[in-house]
Coordinates of C-alpha atoms in Angstrom, one line a residue:
X1 CA 31.1 14.8 -56.3
X2 CA 27.7 16.2 -55.5
X3 CA 26.1 12.7 -56.1
X4 CA 28.0 11.9 -52.7
X5 CA 26.1 14.1 -50.5
X6 CA 23.1 11.9 -50.4
X7 CA 24.7 8.8 -49.0
X8 CA 26.2 10.8 -46.3
X9 CA 22.7 12.0 -45.4
X10 CA 21.3 8.5 -45.9
X11 CA 24.3 7.0 -43.5
X12 CA 23.2 9.5 -40.8
X13 CA 19.6 9.1 -41.0
X14 CA 20.5 5.2 -40.9
X15 CA 22.3 6.0 -37.5
X16 CA 19.8 8.0 -36.1
X17 CA 17.1 5.7 -36.9
X18 CA 19.1 2.6 -35.4
X19 CA 19.6 4.9 -32.5
X20 CA 16.1 5.5 -31.7
X21 CA 15.2 1.9 -32.1
X22 CA 17.5 0.9 -29.5
X23 CA 16.6 3.2 -27.3
X24 CA 12.7 2.1 -27.7
X25 CA 13.9 -1.2 -27.0
X26 CA 15.6 -0.3 -23.7
X27 CA 12.5 0.9 -22.7
X28 CA 10.1 -2.0 -23.7
X29 CA 13.3 -4.0 -21.8
X30 CA 12.7 -1.3 -18.5
X31 CA 8.7 -1.8 -18.2
X32 CA 9.5 -5.8 -18.7
X33 CA 11.7 -5.3 -15.7
X34 CA 9.8 -2.9 -13.4
X35 CA 6.2 -4.5 -14.5
X36 CA 6.7 -8.2 -15.6
X37 CA 5.3 -10.4 -15.7
X38 CA 3.3 -8.4 -18.7
X39 CA 1.9 -9.3 -21.7
X40 CA 2.5 -7.5 -25.2
X41 CA -1.1 -5.8 -25.2
X42 CA -0.2 -4.3 -21.3
X43 CA 2.8 -3.1 -22.7
X44 CA 1.7 -1.7 -26.0
X45 CA -1.0 0.0 -23.5
X46 CA 1.6 1.1 -20.9
X47 CA 4.4 2.6 -23.8
X48 CA 1.9 3.9 -26.1
X49 CA 3.2 1.3 -29.2
X50 CA 1.0 -0.3 -31.5
X51 CA 0.8 -4.0 -31.2
X52 CA 3.1 -4.5 -34.3
X53 CA 6.1 -2.2 -32.8
X54 CA 5.6 -4.1 -28.9
X55 CA 5.6 -7.6 -30.7
X56 CA 9.0 -6.7 -32.9
X57 CA 10.9 -5.1 -29.7
X58 CA 9.7 -8.5 -28.1
X59 CA 10.8 -10.5 -30.9
X60 CA 14.1 -9.0 -30.5
X61 CA 14.8 -9.0 -27.1
X62 CA 13.5 -12.7 -26.5
X63 CA 16.1 -13.9 -29.5
X64 CA 18.4 -12.2 -27.4
X65 CA 18.0 -14.4 -24.5
X66 CA 17.3 -11.0 -21.9
X67 CA 13.8 -11.8 -21.6
X68 CA 11.4 -14.8 -21.7
X69 CA 7.6 -15.7 -21.5
X70 CA 5.7 -16.9 -18.6
X71 CA 2.6 -19.0 -19.3
X72 CA 0.5 -17.1 -16.3
X73 CA -3.0 -19.4 -15.8
X74 CA -6.3 -16.9 -16.4
X75 CA -8.8 -16.1 -13.8
X76 CA -11.9 -17.9 -13.4
X77 CA -13.2 -21.2 -14.6
X78 CA -12.9 -22.0 -18.1
X79 CA -10.4 -19.2 -18.8
X80 CA -9.1 -21.0 -21.6
X81 CA -5.1 -21.5 -22.5
X82 CA -2.8 -19.8 -19.9
X83 CA -1.9 -16.4 -20.9
X84 CA 2.0 -15.3 -22.2
X85 CA 3.4 -12.8 -20.0
X86 CA 7.0 -11.5 -20.4
X87 CA 9.5 -11.3 -17.3
X88 CA 13.1 -10.6 -17.4
X89 CA 15.7 -14.0 -17.8
X90 CA 18.5 -14.6 -15.9
X91 CA 20.5 -13.5 -18.8
X92 CA 18.8 -10.2 -18.5
X93 CA 19.2 -9.9 -14.7
X94 CA 22.7 -10.5 -15.2
X95 CA 23.1 -7.7 -17.5
X96 CA 21.9 -4.7 -15.2
X97 CA 24.9 -5.1 -12.6
X98 CA 26.1 -7.8 -11.6
X99 CA 30.1 -7.1 -12.1
X100 CA 32.6 -9.3 -10.0
X101 CA 30.0 -11.7 -8.9
X102 CA 32.5 -15.0 -9.8
X103 CA 35.1 -13.3 -7.6
X104 CA 33.0 -12.8 -4.6
X105 CA 31.6 -16.3 -4.8
X106 CA 34.8 -17.7 -4.8
X107 CA 36.0 -15.3 -2.1
X108 CA 32.6 -16.3 -0.3
X109 CA 33.3 -19.9 -0.5
X110 CA 36.6 -19.9 1.1
X111 CA 35.8 -17.9 3.9
X112 CA 33.2 -20.2 4.5
X113 CA 35.5 -23.2 4.4
X114 CA 38.1 -21.3 6.7
X115 CA 35.9 -19.8 9.3
X116 CA 32.5 -21.5 8.9
X117 CA 29.1 -20.6 7.7
X118 CA 28.8 -18.3 10.5
X119 CA 31.5 -16.0 9.1
X120 CA 29.5 -15.9 5.9
X121 CA 26.3 -14.8 7.9
X122 CA 28.4 -12.2 9.4
X123 CA 29.3 -11.0 6.2
X124 CA 25.8 -10.5 4.9
X125 CA 24.8 -9.1 8.0
X126 CA 27.7 -6.2 7.9
X127 CA 26.5 -5.8 3.8
X128 CA 22.9 -5.1 4.7
X129 CA 23.6 -3.0 8.0
X130 CA 24.2 -0.1 5.7
X131 CA 21.2 -0.6 4.1
X132 CA 19.4 -0.5 7.6
X133 CA 20.8 2.6 8.8
X134 CA 20.1 4.3 5.7
X135 CA 16.5 3.2 5.4
X136 CA 15.4 3.3 9.0
X137 CA 14.9 7.4 9.6
X138 CA 13.1 7.9 6.2
X139 CA 10.6 4.8 7.3
X140 CA 10.6 6.3 10.6
X141 CA 8.9 9.5 9.4
X142 CA 6.4 7.6 7.5
X143 CA 4.8 7.2 11.3
X144 CA 3.3 3.4 12.8
X145 CA 1.1 2.5 9.7
X146 CA 3.0 -0.5 8.2
X147 CA 1.3 0.2 4.9
X148 CA 3.0 3.4 4.8
X149 CA 6.2 1.9 6.3
X150 CA 6.3 -0.8 3.2
X151 CA 5.8 1.8 0.8
X152 CA 8.6 4.2 2.2
X153 CA 10.5 1.2 2.4
X154 CA 9.8 0.4 -1.5
X155 CA 10.5 4.0 -2.6
X156 CA 13.8 3.6 -0.9
X157 CA 14.9 0.2 -2.4
X158 CA 13.9 1.8 -5.8
X159 CA 16.2 4.6 -5.3
X160 CA 19.1 1.9 -4.9
X161 CA 18.5 0.4 -8.1
X162 CA 15.8 -2.7 -6.9
X163 CA 12.9 -1.8 -9.0
X164 CA 10.4 -2.3 -6.1
X165 CA 6.8 -2.0 -5.6
X166 CA 4.1 -2.3 -3.0
X167 CA 1.0 -3.4 -3.4
X168 CA -1.9 -3.4 -0.6
X169 CA -4.0 -6.5 -0.4
X170 CA -6.8 -5.5 1.8
X171 CA -8.9 -8.8 3.3
X172 CA -12.7 -8.9 2.6
X173 CA -15.4 -10.4 4.6
X174 CA -15.6 -13.3 5.7
X175 CA -11.9 -12.9 6.1
X176 CA -11.1 -11.0 8.8
X177 CA -9.3 -7.4 8.1
X178 CA -6.2 -9.0 10.5
X179 CA -5.3 -10.9 7.2
X180 CA -4.6 -7.9 4.8
X181 CA -0.9 -7.3 4.2
X182 CA 1.4 -5.7 1.8
X183 CA 3.1 -7.7 -1.0
X184 CA 6.7 -5.6 -1.1
X185 CA 8.3 -6.8 -4.8
X186 CA 11.6 -6.6 -6.0
X187 CA 12.3 -6.9 -10.0
X188 CA 16.1 -6.6 -10.0
X189 CA 18.8 -8.3 -7.6
X190 CA 22.4 -7.0 -8.2
X191 CA 23.6 -10.0 -6.4
X192 CA 20.9 -12.7 -7.5
X193 CA 23.7 -14.9 -8.6
X194 CA 25.5 -14.9 -5.4
X195 CA 22.1 -15.3 -3.5
X196 CA 21.8 -18.7 -5.3
X197 CA 25.2 -20.1 -3.5
X198 CA 24.7 -18.1 -0.6
X199 CA 21.0 -18.0 0.3
X200 CA 21.7 -16.6 3.9
X201 CA 22.1 -13.0 2.1
X202 CA 18.4 -13.3 0.8
X203 CA 17.7 -14.4 4.9
X204 CA 19.3 -11.8 6.1
X205 CA 17.7 -8.9 3.8
X206 CA 14.5 -10.1 5.2
X207 CA 15.2 -10.0 8.8
X208 CA 16.3 -6.0 8.0
X209 CA 13.0 -5.5 6.0
X210 CA 11.2 -7.0 9.5
X211 CA 12.8 -4.8 12.0
X212 CA 12.5 -1.9 9.5
X213 CA 9.0 -2.0 9.1
X214 CA 8.2 -3.8 12.7
X215 CA 6.3 -7.0 11.9
X216 CA 7.0 -10.6 11.1
X217 CA 7.4 -10.6 7.5
X218 CA 7.6 -13.7 5.0
X219 CA 9.9 -14.1 2.0
X220 CA 7.5 -15.6 -0.4
X221 CA 9.7 -15.8 -3.1
X222 CA 13.4 -14.7 -4.9
X223 CA 15.3 -14.2 -8.1
X224 CA 17.8 -16.1 -6.6
X225 CA 15.5 -19.1 -6.0
X226 CA 13.7 -19.0 -9.6
X227 CA 10.9 -16.6 -8.9
X228 CA 10.4 -13.7 -11.7
X229 CA 10.5 -10.9 -8.8
X230 CA 11.7 -11.1 -5.3
X231 CA 8.3 -11.1 -3.3
X232 CA 8.1 -10.0 0.7
X233 CA 4.4 -10.7 2.3
X234 CA 4.2 -8.0 4.9
X235 CA 1.3 -8.6 7.2
X236 CA -0.7 -5.1 7.8
X237 CA -3.6 -6.2 10.3
X238 CA -1.9 -5.5 13.3
X239 CA -0.1 -2.3 14.7
X240 CA 4.0 -2.0 14.0
X241 CA 6.2 -2.9 17.0
X242 CA 8.7 -0.3 16.1
X243 CA 11.9 -0.9 14.1
X244 CA 13.9 -2.1 17.8
X245 CA 11.2 -4.6 18.5
X246 CA 11.7 -7.1 16.3
X247 CA 14.6 -10.1 15.9
X248 CA 18.0 -8.3 16.4
X249 CA 20.4 -8.8 13.7
X250 CA 21.8 -12.6 13.6
X251 CA 19.1 -13.8 15.5
X252 CA 17.2 -15.8 12.6
X253 CA 14.8 -18.2 15.0
X254 CA 12.6 -14.9 15.8
X255 CA 11.8 -14.1 12.5
X256 CA 10.1 -17.1 12.5
X257 CA 8.7 -17.3 8.7
X258 CA 10.2 -15.6 6.6
X259 CA 12.3 -18.8 5.1
X260 CA 9.1 -20.2 4.3
X261 CA 10.1 -19.3 0.8
X262 CA 8.8 -20.8 -2.8
X263 CA 9.8 -20.0 -6.7

C-alpha cells in the first residue's frame, strides 16, 4: 500500500508540468499574435526563453496549424535568403472568437439578396456606429495632434481585443515632413471571415477611423484579404480637421483612398 504514494505524486507532478507547458505555449501564441511577423530569436528575447524552448513551442503550434511561417526579405543588398518570421494562421485567427460567423454570413447574404447591397452596407454602418460613439470622447481628449489621436485609437482598439499598435514613421530629408505617418496595425479581427465575404465591413471601419483621427486614411492590408495584420496608413504631416470634418457615414466617395488595399 505505501508504494502507491509515489505514483500519485508523480501523476500530480506530470499534470502540473503539462499545465505549465500549456500556459507557456499560450504566451508564445499571444506574442506571435501581437508582434508577428516575428522570428524565433526575437520571441526568445521578448519572453526570456532559450532558443530550444522557443522552437519547441513554435514547432508544436505550427503542427497544430495555428501559426505559420512567412518568408520576409532582409533589408540591404546581398542580405541572403529571406528570414523566417512567424504569424498567426487563418486557423489560429478563427480560434480567437469567430463564433456564429457562418450563421451571420448566411443571414447577410439573404439580406443582400432581399434588399440589395445597400442594406448590407447599412448594417455595417450601424455595427461600427457604436465603436465610433465609444471611441470619440477618448480620442478627442488626445487633442488635435494626429499621432496622439492615432495612439488613442490604437489603445481603444486593443481594449476591444483587436491587438492594435501604432508606429510613427517620420519622413527624413530630402522627403518633406508632410509625408510622415502612423501605421496603425490590428493583429486580430473577430469578423475576419465575415469581412472576407463582405469587404464593406473593412470599408466602413476605415471610414470610421478617418473620422475619428480627423484625416483621410488608407487601408494598406487586411486579415480578410490575406494580410498577416490589418494595416492603416494615417498621414500626420497636416493638422487634424476634427472628428466632424471627414466624410459622413455612408458616403464612401469622400474617403478617397481607403480602398487602395493590397494584401
